[in-house]
XYZ file of C-alpha atoms in Angstrom:
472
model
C 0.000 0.000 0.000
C 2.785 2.315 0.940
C 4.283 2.209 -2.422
C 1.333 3.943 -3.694
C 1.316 6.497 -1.910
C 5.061 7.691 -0.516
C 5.070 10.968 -2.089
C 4.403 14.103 -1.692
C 0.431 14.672 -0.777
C -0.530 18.008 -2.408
C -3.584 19.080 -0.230
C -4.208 22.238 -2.149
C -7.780 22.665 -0.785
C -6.297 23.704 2.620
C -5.241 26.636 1.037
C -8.794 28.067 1.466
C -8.241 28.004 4.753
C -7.204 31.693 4.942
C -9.846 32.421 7.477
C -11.171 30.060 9.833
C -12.085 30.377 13.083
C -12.979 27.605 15.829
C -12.053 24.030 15.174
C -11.128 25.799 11.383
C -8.096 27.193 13.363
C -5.393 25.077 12.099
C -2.086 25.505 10.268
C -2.748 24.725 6.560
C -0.011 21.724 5.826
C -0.078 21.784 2.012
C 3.412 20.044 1.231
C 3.528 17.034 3.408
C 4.193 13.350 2.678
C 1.649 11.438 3.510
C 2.692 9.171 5.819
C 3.865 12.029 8.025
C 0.539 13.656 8.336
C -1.678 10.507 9.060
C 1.037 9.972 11.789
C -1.178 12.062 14.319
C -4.383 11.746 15.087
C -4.158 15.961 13.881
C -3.264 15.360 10.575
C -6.531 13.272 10.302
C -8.383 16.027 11.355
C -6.582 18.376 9.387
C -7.693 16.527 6.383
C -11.285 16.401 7.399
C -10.919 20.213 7.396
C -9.654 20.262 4.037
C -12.061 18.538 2.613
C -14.817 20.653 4.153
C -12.946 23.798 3.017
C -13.148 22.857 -0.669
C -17.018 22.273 0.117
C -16.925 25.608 1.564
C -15.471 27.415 -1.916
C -17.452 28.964 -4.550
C -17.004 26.004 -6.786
C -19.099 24.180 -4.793
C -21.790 24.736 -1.563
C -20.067 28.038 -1.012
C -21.659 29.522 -4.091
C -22.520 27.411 -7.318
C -24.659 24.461 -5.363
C -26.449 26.700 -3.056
C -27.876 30.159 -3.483
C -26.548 30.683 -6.721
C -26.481 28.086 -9.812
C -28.600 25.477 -8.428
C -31.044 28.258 -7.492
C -30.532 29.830 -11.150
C -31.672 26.923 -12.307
C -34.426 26.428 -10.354
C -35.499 29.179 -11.879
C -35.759 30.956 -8.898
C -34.712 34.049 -10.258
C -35.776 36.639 -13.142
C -32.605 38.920 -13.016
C -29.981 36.243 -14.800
C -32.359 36.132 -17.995
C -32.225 39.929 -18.985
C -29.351 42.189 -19.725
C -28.734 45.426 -17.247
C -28.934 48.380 -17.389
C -26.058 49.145 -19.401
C -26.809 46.591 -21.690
C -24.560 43.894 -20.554
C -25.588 39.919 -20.020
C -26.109 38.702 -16.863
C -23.646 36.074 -15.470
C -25.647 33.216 -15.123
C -27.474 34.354 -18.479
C -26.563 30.898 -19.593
C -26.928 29.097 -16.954
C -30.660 30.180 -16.589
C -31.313 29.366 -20.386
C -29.797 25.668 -19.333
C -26.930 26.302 -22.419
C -24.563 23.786 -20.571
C -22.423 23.879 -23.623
C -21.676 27.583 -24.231
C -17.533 27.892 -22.614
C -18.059 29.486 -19.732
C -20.981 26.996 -18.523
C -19.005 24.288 -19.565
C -16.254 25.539 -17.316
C -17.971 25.991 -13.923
C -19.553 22.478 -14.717
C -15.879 20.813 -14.750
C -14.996 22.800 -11.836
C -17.600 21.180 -9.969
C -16.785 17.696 -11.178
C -13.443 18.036 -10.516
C -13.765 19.820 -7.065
C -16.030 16.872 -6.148
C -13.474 13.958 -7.443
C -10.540 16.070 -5.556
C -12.442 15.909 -2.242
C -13.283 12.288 -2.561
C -9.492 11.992 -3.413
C -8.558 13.311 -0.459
C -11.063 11.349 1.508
C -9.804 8.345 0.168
C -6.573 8.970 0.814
C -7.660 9.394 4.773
C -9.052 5.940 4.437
C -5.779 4.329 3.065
C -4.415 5.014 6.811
C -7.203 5.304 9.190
C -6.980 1.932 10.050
C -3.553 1.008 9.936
C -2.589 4.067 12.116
C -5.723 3.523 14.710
C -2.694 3.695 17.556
C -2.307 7.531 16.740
C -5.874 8.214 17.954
C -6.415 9.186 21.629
C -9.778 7.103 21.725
C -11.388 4.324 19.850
C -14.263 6.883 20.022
C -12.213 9.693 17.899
C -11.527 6.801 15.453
C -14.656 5.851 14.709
C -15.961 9.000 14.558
C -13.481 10.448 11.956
C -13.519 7.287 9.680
C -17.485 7.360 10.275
C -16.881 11.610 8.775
C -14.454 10.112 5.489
C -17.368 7.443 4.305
C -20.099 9.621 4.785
C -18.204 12.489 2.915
C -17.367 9.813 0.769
C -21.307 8.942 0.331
C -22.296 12.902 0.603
C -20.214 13.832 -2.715
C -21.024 11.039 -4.490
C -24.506 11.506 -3.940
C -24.692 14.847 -5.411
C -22.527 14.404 -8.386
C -24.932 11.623 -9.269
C -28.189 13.291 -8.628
C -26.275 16.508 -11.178
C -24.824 14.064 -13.644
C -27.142 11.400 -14.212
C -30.443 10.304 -14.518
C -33.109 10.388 -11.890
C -34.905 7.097 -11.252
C -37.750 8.017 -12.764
C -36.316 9.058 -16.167
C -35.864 6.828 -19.181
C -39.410 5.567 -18.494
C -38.984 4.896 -14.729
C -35.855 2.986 -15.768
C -33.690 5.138 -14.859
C -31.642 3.385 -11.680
C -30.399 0.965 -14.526
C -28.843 3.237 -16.546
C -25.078 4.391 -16.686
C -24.439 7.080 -14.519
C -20.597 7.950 -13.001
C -17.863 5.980 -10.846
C -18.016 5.491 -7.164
C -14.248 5.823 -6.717
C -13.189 3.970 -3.215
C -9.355 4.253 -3.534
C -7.082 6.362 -3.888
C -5.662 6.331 -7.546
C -5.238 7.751 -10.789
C -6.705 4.612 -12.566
C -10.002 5.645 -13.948
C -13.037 3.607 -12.227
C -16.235 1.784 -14.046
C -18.902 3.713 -15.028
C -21.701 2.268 -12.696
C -25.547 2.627 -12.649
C -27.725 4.415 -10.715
C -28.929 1.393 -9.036
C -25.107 0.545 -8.025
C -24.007 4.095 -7.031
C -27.165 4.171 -4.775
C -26.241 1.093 -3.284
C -22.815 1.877 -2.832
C -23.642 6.106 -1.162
C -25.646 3.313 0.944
C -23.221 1.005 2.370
C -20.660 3.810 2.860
C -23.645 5.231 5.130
C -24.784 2.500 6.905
C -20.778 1.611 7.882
C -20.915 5.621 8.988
C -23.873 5.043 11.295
C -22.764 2.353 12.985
C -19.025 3.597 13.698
C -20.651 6.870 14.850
C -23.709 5.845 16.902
C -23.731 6.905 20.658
C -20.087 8.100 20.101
C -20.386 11.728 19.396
C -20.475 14.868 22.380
C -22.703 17.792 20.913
C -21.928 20.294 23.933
C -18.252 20.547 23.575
C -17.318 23.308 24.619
C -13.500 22.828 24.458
C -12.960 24.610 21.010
C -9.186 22.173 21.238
C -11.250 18.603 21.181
C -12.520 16.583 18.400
C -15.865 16.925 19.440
C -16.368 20.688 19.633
C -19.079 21.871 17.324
C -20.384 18.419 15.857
C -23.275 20.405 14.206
C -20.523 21.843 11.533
C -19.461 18.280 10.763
C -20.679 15.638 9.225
C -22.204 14.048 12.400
C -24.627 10.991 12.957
C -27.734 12.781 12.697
C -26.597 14.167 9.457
C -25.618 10.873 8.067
C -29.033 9.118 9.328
C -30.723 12.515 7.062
C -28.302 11.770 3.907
C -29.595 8.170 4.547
C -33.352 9.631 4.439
C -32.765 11.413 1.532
C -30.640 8.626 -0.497
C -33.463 6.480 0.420
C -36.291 8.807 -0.908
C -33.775 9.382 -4.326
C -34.108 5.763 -4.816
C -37.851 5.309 -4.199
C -37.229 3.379 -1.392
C -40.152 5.161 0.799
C -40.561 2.645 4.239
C -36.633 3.055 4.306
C -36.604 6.760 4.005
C -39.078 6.876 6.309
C -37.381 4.492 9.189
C -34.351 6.989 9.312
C -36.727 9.850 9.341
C -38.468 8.328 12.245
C -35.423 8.372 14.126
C -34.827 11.735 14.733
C -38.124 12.910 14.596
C -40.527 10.062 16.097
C -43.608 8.867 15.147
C -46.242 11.811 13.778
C -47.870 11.770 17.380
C -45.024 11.046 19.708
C -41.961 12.244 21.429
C -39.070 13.516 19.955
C -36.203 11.351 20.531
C -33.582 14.072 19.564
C -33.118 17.399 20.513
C -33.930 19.075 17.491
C -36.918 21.213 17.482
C -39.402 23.235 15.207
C -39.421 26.581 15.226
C -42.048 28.677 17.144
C -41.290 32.296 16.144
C -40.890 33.442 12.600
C -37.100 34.107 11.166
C -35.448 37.136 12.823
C -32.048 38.898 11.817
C -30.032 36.902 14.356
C -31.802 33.464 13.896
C -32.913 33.938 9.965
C -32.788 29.696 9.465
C -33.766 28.423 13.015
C -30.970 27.515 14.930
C -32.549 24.644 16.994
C -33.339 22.578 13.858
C -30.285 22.664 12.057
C -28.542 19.303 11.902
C -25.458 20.145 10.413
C -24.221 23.678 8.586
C -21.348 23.903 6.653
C -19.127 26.499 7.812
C -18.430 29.138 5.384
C -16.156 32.083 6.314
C -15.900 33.822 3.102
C -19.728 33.493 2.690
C -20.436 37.665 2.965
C -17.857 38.318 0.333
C -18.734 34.874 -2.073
C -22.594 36.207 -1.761
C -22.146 39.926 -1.434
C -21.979 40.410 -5.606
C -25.142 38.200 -5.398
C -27.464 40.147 -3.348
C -26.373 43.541 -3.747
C -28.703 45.349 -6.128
C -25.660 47.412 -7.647
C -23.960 44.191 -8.861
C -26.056 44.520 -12.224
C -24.502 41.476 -13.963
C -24.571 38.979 -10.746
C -27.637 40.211 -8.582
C -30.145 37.354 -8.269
C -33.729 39.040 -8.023
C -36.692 37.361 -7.754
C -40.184 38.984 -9.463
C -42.712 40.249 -7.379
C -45.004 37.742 -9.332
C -42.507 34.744 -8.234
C -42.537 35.936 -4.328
C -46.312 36.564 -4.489
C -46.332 33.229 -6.226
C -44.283 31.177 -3.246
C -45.232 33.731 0.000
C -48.146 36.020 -0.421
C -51.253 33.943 -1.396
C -54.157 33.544 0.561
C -52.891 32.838 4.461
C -49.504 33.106 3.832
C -49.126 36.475 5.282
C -47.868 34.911 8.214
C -45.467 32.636 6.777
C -42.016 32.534 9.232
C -39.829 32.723 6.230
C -41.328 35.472 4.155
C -38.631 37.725 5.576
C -36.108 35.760 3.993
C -36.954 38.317 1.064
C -36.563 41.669 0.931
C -37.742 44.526 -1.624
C -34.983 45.877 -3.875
C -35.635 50.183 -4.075
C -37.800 49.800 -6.430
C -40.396 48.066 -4.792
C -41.123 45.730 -7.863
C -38.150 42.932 -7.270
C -37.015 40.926 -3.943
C -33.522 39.618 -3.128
C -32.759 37.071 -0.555
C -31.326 38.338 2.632
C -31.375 35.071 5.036
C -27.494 35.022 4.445
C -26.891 38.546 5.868
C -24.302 38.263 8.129
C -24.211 34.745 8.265
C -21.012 32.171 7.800
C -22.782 28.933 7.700
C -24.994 27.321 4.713
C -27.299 24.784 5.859
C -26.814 21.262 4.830
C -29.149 19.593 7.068
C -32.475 20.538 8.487
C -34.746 19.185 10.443
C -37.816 21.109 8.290
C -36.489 18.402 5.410
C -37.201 15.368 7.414
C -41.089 16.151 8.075
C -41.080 16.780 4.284
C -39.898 13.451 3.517
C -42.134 11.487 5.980
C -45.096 13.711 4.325
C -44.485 11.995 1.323
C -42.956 8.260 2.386
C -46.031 7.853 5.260
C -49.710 6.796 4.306
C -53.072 8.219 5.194
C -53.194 10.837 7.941
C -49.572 10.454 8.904
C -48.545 11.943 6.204
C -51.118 14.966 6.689
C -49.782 15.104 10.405
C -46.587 15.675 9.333
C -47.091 17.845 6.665
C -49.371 19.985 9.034
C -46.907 19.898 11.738
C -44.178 21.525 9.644
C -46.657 24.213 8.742
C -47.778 25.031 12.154
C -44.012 25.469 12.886
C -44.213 27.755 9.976
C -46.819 30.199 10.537
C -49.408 28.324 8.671
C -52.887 26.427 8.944
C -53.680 22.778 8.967
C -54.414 21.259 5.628
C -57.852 19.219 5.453
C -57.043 15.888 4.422
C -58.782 15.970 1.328
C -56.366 18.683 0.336
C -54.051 16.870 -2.060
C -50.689 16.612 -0.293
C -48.353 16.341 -3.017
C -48.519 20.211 -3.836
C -48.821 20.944 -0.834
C -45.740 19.635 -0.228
C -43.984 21.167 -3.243
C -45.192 24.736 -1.934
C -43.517 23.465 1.396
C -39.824 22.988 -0.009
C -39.718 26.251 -2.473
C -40.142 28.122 0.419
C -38.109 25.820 2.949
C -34.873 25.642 0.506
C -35.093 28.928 -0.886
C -31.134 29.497 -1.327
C -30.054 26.762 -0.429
C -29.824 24.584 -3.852
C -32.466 21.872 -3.241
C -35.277 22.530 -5.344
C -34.034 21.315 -8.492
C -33.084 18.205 -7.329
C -36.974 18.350 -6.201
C -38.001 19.070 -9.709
C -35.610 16.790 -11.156
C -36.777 14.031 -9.172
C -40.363 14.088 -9.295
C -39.799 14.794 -13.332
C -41.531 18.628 -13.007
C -41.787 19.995 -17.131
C -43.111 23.753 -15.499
C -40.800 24.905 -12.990
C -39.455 28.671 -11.201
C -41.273 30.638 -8.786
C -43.395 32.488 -11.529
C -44.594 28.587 -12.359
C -44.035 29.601 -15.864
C -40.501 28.353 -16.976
C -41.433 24.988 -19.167
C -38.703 22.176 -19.906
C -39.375 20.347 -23.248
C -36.284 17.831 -22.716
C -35.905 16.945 -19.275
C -32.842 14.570 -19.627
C -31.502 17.804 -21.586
C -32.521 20.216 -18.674
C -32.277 17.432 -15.707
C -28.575 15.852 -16.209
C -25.326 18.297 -16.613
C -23.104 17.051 -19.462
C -20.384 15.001 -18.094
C -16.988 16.965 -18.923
C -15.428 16.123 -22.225
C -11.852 15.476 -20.752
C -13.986 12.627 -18.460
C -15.298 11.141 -21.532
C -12.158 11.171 -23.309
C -10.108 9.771 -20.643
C -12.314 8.394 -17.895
C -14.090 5.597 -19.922
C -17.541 7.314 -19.075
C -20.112 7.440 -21.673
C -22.362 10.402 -21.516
């Protein structure tokens, strides 16, 4: 094994580590064999940082897969598909008329693919030593826990290259779990891996999961106050109630329903019963200082630079980057009939104006959320039967602001309305859309899709193709 990897490990994603405060306050070690930094139980935590940095980067949840591109093309927005003021094209112009192939589109959709497959890399690389060097670790706990983190960052990245790359189940005629889709790669090499299926990158994100949950079950401290010790803020990590939610929503990707719904049930409880975690529903609407509800946040990924990676976004002077939404689209998703009161309606603000919103629940925060417990009643709306399902729809909107539903009411779009609103900014609903095969999407509910597979499924880079036996 060693003669794989005695050289040099080039950790470049630590370089965003320029500001980081916390358990982010580590010396970047960019230039280090490996075998020297997997001698200390630090070095394995220095490379979970790293890998959580590059999440953290515009490339990726710091920008592109949150409020930003995977919002643009959720059609969230009406500002990326007309020119300013001064007559120049909007940024995202492209992106928002789905032209994957124009250069610069085909550009940022590399640098997510390859930001992705570097993480994993590094991930991987973790794993080659985790074992062998379980003597460096203070406690079989910290082991676990940080080979638990690897395979469920592992299963996390994975997981959302496939749902950008490749088919959604229900595509190709519901057929789509057995068709080709991208590699799982579980070592660390330069050999190109198979081309698997949906079906057998599901099952794979799965396994990784399921090893995650049981190396990190009853293990974890979420009090910590000791900003020095592995456990200190476990709700930035990827922690065991964050893997058991991945689990929910792999589950729910793959159709399996009474699976999805098992995790669900174990942080939230049965529709009528105790919760057996600490995470709670909001009772109060969103303020300044608690915009996305602290107390049911399962696990936020820490972004430092997020004021200056967001500022060009929401600023209404930044003519080609500002990402407005019409006051058709917010009347659309917030102001119908007994919404008013909606908790989340302040997430939008009016522009000067008066005719245009922009999204200000990231003002002076440092943190997107990866997790949340609002997601979880969402999915045991839709995986439970009968009233169960209304009961946890209704609870979710009574945490919201917002009446009970009659039963006769049908659920599914009620549901829908639920996670526009819930994941506004945060990069989910097209995955929503993409999944339940939606041909009339955006916030206007006017944007229609002729070729879903077209819309649906970025184009897997052309150096992949060439070199990565992939097919597109």
């Amino acid at each position: 094994m060693k003669k794989l990897i005695n050289k040099s490990i080039i950790l470049s994603l630590f370089l965003a580590l320029t500001a980081c405060n916390d358990w982010l306050n580590v010396s970047p070690k960019t230039d280090m064999k490996a075998e020297d930094l997997f001698s200390t139980e630090a070095g394995f935590r220095d490379a979970l940082i790293g890998v959580y940095a590059l999440m953290a980067t515009d490339n990726l949840y710091g920008k592109n897969l949150s409020y930003a591109y995977l919002d643009v093309l959720a059609q969230y927005y009406t500002s990326p598909h007309s020119n300013t003021s001064a007559g120049y094209e909007h940024n995202l112009k492209n992106a928002a008329a789905y032209n994957y192939t124009e250069t610069g589109e085909e550009s940022r959709i590399l640098s997510i693919w390859s930001s992705h497959f570097s993480a994993i890399a590094n991930i991987n690389q973790a794993l080659l030593f985790i074992d062998e060097n379980r003597d460096v670790f203070t406690s079989e706990d910290i082991h676990h826990i940080y080979k638990g983190e690897f395979l469920s960052l592992r299963a996390l990245l994975h997981f959302n290259v496939l749902r950008l790359f490749a088919l959604s189940p229900m595509m190709d005629n519901q057929n789509g779990l057995n068709t080709l889709a991208i590699p799982y790669v579980e070592q660390y090499t330069n050999i190109a891996q198979p081309q698997l299926t949906v079906k057998e990158v599901l099952a794979k994100i799965v396994k990784d999961l399921l090893a995650a949950k049981d190396l990190m079950r009853e293990r974890e401290i979420f009090n910590e106050s000791d900003a020095s010790s592995p456990m200190y803020k476990r709700s930035q990590r990827m922690n065991y109630y964050a893997v058991t939610a991945l689990l929910a929503r792999v589950y729910l990707y793959g159709n399996d329903k009474k699976s999805a719904l098992t995790e669900v049930k174990e942080i939230i409880g049965e529709v009528d019963g105790e919760n057996p975690t600490s995470y709670t529903l909001a009772t109060s609407g969103a303020t300044a200082t608690n915009p996305m509800f602290q107390s049911e946040l399962i696990f936020t990924l820490d972004v430092q630079k997020l004021q200056d990676l967001s500022e060009s976004c929401f600023s209404e002077t930044s003519h080609s980057d500002v990402l407005l939404m019409s006051e058709k689209g917010k009347q659309t998703i917030f102001n119908a009939s007994g919404l008013e009161n909606d908790f989340r309606s302040s997430w939008l603000t009016a522009t000067s104006s008066g005719k245009e919103y922009i999204l200000t629940k990231y003002n002076n925060m440092n943190y997107i959320p990866m997790f949340k417990l609002s997601e979880l009643y969402l999915i045991a709306a839709e995986c439970a039967e009968d009233e169960d399902a209304y009961g946890y729809l209704n609870k979710l909107r009574n945490h919201r602001g917002l009446s009970s539903i009659e039963h006769t009411k049908d659920i599914e779009s009620y549901i829908y309305q639920e996670y526009r609103r819930e994941f506004l900014g945060e990069g989910q609903l097209f995955f929503y859309y993409k999944r339940k095969l939606y041909d009339i999407v955006g916030a206007e509910d006017k944007v229609g899709i002729e070729d879903l597979k077209a819309v649906y499924n970025l184009p897997i880079p052309t150096s992949e193709i060439d070199f990565g036996n992939i097919k597109n």
